[in-house]
Coordinates of C-alpha atoms in Angstrom, one line a residue:
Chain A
X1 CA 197.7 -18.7 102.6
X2 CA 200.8 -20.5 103.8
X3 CA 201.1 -24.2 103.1
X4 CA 203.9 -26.8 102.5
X5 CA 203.3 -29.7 100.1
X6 CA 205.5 -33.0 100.5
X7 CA 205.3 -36.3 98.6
X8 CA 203.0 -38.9 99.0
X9 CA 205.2 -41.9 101.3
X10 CA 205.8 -44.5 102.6
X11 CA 209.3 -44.8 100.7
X12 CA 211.5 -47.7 100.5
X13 CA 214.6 -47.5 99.1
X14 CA 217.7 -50.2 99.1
X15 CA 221.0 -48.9 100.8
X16 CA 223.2 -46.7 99.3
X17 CA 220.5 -45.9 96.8
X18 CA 219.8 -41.9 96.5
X19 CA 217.0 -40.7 97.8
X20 CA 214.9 -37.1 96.7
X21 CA 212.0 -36.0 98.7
X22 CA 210.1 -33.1 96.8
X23 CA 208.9 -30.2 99.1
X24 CA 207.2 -27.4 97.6
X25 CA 205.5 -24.6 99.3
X26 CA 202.9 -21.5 99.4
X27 CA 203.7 -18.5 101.5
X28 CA 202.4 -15.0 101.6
X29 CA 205.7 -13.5 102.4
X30 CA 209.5 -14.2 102.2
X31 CA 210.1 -17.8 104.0
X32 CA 212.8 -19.6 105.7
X33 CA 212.3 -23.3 104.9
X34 CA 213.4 -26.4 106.9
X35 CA 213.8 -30.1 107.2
X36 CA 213.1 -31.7 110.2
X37 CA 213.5 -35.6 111.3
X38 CA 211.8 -37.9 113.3
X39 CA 213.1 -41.1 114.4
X40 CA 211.1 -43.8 115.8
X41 CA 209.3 -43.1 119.3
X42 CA 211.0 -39.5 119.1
X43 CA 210.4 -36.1 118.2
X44 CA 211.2 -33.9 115.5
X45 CA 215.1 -32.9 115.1
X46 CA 216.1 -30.1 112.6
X47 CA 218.0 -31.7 109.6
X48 CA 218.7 -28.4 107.7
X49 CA 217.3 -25.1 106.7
X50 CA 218.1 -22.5 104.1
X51 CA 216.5 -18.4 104.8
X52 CA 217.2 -16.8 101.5
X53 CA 216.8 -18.1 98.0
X54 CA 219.3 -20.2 96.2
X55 CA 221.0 -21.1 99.6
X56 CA 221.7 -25.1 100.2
X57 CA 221.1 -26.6 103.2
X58 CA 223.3 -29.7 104.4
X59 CA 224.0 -31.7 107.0
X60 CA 224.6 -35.7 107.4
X61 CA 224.4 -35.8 103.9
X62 CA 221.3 -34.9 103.4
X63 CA 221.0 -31.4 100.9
X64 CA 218.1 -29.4 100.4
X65 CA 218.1 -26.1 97.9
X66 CA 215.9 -23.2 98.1
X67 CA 215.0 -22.7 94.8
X68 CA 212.1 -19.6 95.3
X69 CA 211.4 -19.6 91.1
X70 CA 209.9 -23.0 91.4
X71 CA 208.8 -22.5 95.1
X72 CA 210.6 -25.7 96.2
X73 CA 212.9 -27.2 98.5
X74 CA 213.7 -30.7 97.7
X75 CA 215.9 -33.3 100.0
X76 CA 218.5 -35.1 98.6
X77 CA 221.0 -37.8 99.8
X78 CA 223.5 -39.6 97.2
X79 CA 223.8 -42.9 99.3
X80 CA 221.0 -43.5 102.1
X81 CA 222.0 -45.9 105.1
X82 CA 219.3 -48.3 107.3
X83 CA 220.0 -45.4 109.7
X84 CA 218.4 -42.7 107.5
X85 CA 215.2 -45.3 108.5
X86 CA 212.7 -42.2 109.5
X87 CA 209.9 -39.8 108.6
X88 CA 210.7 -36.4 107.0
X89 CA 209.1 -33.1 107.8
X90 CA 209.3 -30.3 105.1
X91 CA 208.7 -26.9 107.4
X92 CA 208.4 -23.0 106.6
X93 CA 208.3 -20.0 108.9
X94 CA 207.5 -16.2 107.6
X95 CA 210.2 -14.0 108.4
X96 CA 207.0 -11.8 109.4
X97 CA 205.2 -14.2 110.7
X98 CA 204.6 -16.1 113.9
X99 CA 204.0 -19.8 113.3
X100 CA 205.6 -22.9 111.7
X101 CA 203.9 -24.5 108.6
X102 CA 204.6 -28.2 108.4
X103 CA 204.1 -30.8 105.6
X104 CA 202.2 -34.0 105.9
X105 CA 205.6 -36.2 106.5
X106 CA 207.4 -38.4 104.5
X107 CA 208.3 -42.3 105.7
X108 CA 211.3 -43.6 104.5
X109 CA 212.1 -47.1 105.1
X110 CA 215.9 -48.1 104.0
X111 CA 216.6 -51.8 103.1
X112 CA 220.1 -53.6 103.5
Chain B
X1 CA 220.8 -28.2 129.0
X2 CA 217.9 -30.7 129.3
X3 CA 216.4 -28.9 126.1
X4 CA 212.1 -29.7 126.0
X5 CA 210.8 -31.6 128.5
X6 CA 207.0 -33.1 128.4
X7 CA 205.4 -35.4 131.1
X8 CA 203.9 -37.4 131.1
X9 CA 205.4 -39.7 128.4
X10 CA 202.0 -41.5 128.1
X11 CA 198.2 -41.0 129.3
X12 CA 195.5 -43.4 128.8
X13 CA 192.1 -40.6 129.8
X14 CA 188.3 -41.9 129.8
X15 CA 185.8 -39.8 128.0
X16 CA 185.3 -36.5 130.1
X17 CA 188.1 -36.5 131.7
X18 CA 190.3 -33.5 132.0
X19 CA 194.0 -33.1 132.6
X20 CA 197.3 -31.0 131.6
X21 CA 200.1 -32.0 129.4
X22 CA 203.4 -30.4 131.1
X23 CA 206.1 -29.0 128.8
X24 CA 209.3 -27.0 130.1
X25 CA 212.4 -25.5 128.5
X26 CA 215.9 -24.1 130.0
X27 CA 216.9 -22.6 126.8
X28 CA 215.2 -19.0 127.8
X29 CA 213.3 -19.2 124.7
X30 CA 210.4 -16.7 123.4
X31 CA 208.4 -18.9 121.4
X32 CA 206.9 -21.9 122.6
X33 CA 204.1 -24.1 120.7
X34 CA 201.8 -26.9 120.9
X35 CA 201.0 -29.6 118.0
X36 CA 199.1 -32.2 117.4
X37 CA 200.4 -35.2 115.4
X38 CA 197.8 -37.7 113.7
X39 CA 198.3 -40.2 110.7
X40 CA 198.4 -38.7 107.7
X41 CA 198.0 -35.1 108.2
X42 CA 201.4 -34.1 110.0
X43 CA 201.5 -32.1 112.4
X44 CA 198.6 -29.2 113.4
X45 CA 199.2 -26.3 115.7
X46 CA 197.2 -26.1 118.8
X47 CA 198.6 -23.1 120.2
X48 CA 201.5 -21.0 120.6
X49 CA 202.9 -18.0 122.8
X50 CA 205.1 -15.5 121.6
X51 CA 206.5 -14.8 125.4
X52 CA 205.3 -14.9 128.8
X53 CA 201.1 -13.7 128.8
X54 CA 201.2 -14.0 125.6
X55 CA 199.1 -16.6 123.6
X56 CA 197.5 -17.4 120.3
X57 CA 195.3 -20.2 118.7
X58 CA 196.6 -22.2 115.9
X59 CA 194.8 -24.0 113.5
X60 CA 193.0 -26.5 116.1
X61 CA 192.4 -24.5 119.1
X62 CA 189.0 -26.6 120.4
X63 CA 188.9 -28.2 123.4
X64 CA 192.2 -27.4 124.5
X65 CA 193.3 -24.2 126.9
X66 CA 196.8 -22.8 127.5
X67 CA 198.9 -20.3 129.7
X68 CA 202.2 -18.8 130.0
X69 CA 202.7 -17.5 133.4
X70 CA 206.5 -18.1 133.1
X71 CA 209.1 -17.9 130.2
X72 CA 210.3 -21.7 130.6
X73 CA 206.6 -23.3 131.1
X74 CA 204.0 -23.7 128.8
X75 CA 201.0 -26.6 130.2
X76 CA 198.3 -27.8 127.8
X77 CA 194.9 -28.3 129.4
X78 CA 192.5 -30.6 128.1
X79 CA 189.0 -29.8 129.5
X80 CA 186.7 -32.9 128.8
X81 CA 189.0 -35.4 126.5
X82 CA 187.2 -36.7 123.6
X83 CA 188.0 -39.5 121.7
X84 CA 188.9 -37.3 119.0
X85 CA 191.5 -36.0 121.0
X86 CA 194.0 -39.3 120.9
X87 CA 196.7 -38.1 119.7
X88 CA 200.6 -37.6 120.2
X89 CA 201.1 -34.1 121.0
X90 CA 204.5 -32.0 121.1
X91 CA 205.7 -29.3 122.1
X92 CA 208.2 -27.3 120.8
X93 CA 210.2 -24.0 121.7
X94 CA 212.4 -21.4 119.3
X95 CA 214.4 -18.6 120.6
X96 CA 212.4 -15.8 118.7
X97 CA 209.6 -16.1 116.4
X98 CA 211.0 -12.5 114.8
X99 CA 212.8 -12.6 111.3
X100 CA 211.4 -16.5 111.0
X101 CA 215.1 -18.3 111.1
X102 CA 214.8 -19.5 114.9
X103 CA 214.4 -23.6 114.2
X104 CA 211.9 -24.7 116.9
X105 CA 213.2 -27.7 119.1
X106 CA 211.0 -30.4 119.9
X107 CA 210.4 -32.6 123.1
X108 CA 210.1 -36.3 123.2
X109 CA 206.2 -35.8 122.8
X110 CA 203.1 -37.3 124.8
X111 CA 200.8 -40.2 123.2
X112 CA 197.5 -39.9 124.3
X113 CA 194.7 -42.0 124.6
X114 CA 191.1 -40.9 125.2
X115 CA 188.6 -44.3 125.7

């Protein structure tokens, strides 16, 4: 089936510490994968998203490479901020298919 | 554009009790879903339309009815809420749901509360 595996949270990092959240995933066709964001009391905001292998996604800082030899797509950020404070959605969608597949979520919690 | 809208913002329901969750885009979109989000397990898919009659269960279609009479609406009827049923819920809309690159957008989502 189609499934998308994130790590366990709650993360705490200090500021301008850098921050990887691994993503890996299971799909029964070619995927598009995504990073999504949620801030407190909000919904989910696309971070960044890659549709073919090898691309890199990035935005605010934040990276994310679709690597499809190790099925993953890991977020990365050199130098997290208090504002980065939120919980992290790894996402795929089939470029055949007709839903979304979402992770569990990752918190991160970012210290001054 | 106002984007995805959902009212109401909250909803406190007694056991029984039925009642639909409004959601609304102006973006002219295709695809438009429902999920569930609960502690620990992310976010589940309730259902989704792929355009206007046009629906489909996702992974946790019970107790829970939809329609799409109308490209920018897309309510979520719950028949007799269970306490099972607390939950936030969101909806979320993408411009196609062909080729898989359309990134879905997300309202401000509901937080239910079945007693």
């Amino acid at each position: 089936g189609n499934s998308v595996t994130q790590m366990e949270g709650p993360v705490t990092l200090s500021e301008e510490a850098f921050l990887t959240i691994n993503c890996t995933y299971t799909a029964t066709g070619y995927p598009s994968l995504f990073w999504y964001v949620q801030y407190p009391g909000e919904g989910l905001q696309l971070l960044l998203k890659a549709t073919k292998a090898d691309d890199k996604g990035s935005n605010k800082g934040f990276e994310a490479t679709y690597r499809k030899e190790t099925t993953s797509f890991h977020l990365e950020k050199g130098s997290v901020q208090v504002s980065d404070s939120a919980v992290y959605f790894c996402a795929l969608t089939l470029n055949t298919g007709n839903q979304f597949y979402f992770g569990t979520g990752t918190s991160l919690t970012v210290i001054p | 554009n106002a984007g995805v809208t959902q009212t109401p913002k909250f909803q406190v329901l007694k056991t029984g009790q039925s009642m639909t969750l409004q959601c609304a885009q102006d973006m002219n979109h295709e695809y438009m879903s429902w999920y569930r989000q609960d502690p620990g397990m992310g976010l589940r898919l309730i259902h989704y339309s792929v355009g206007a009659g046009i629906t489909d269960q996702g992974e946790v279609p019970n107790g829970y009815n939809v329609s799409r009479s109308t490209t920018e609406d897309f309510p979520l009827r719950l028949l007799s809420a269970a306490p099972s049923q607390t939950s936030v819920y969101f909806c979320a809309s993408s411009y196609s749901y062909r080729g898989g690159k359309g990134e879905q957008y997300f309202g401000p989502g509901t937080r239910l509360t079945v007693t």
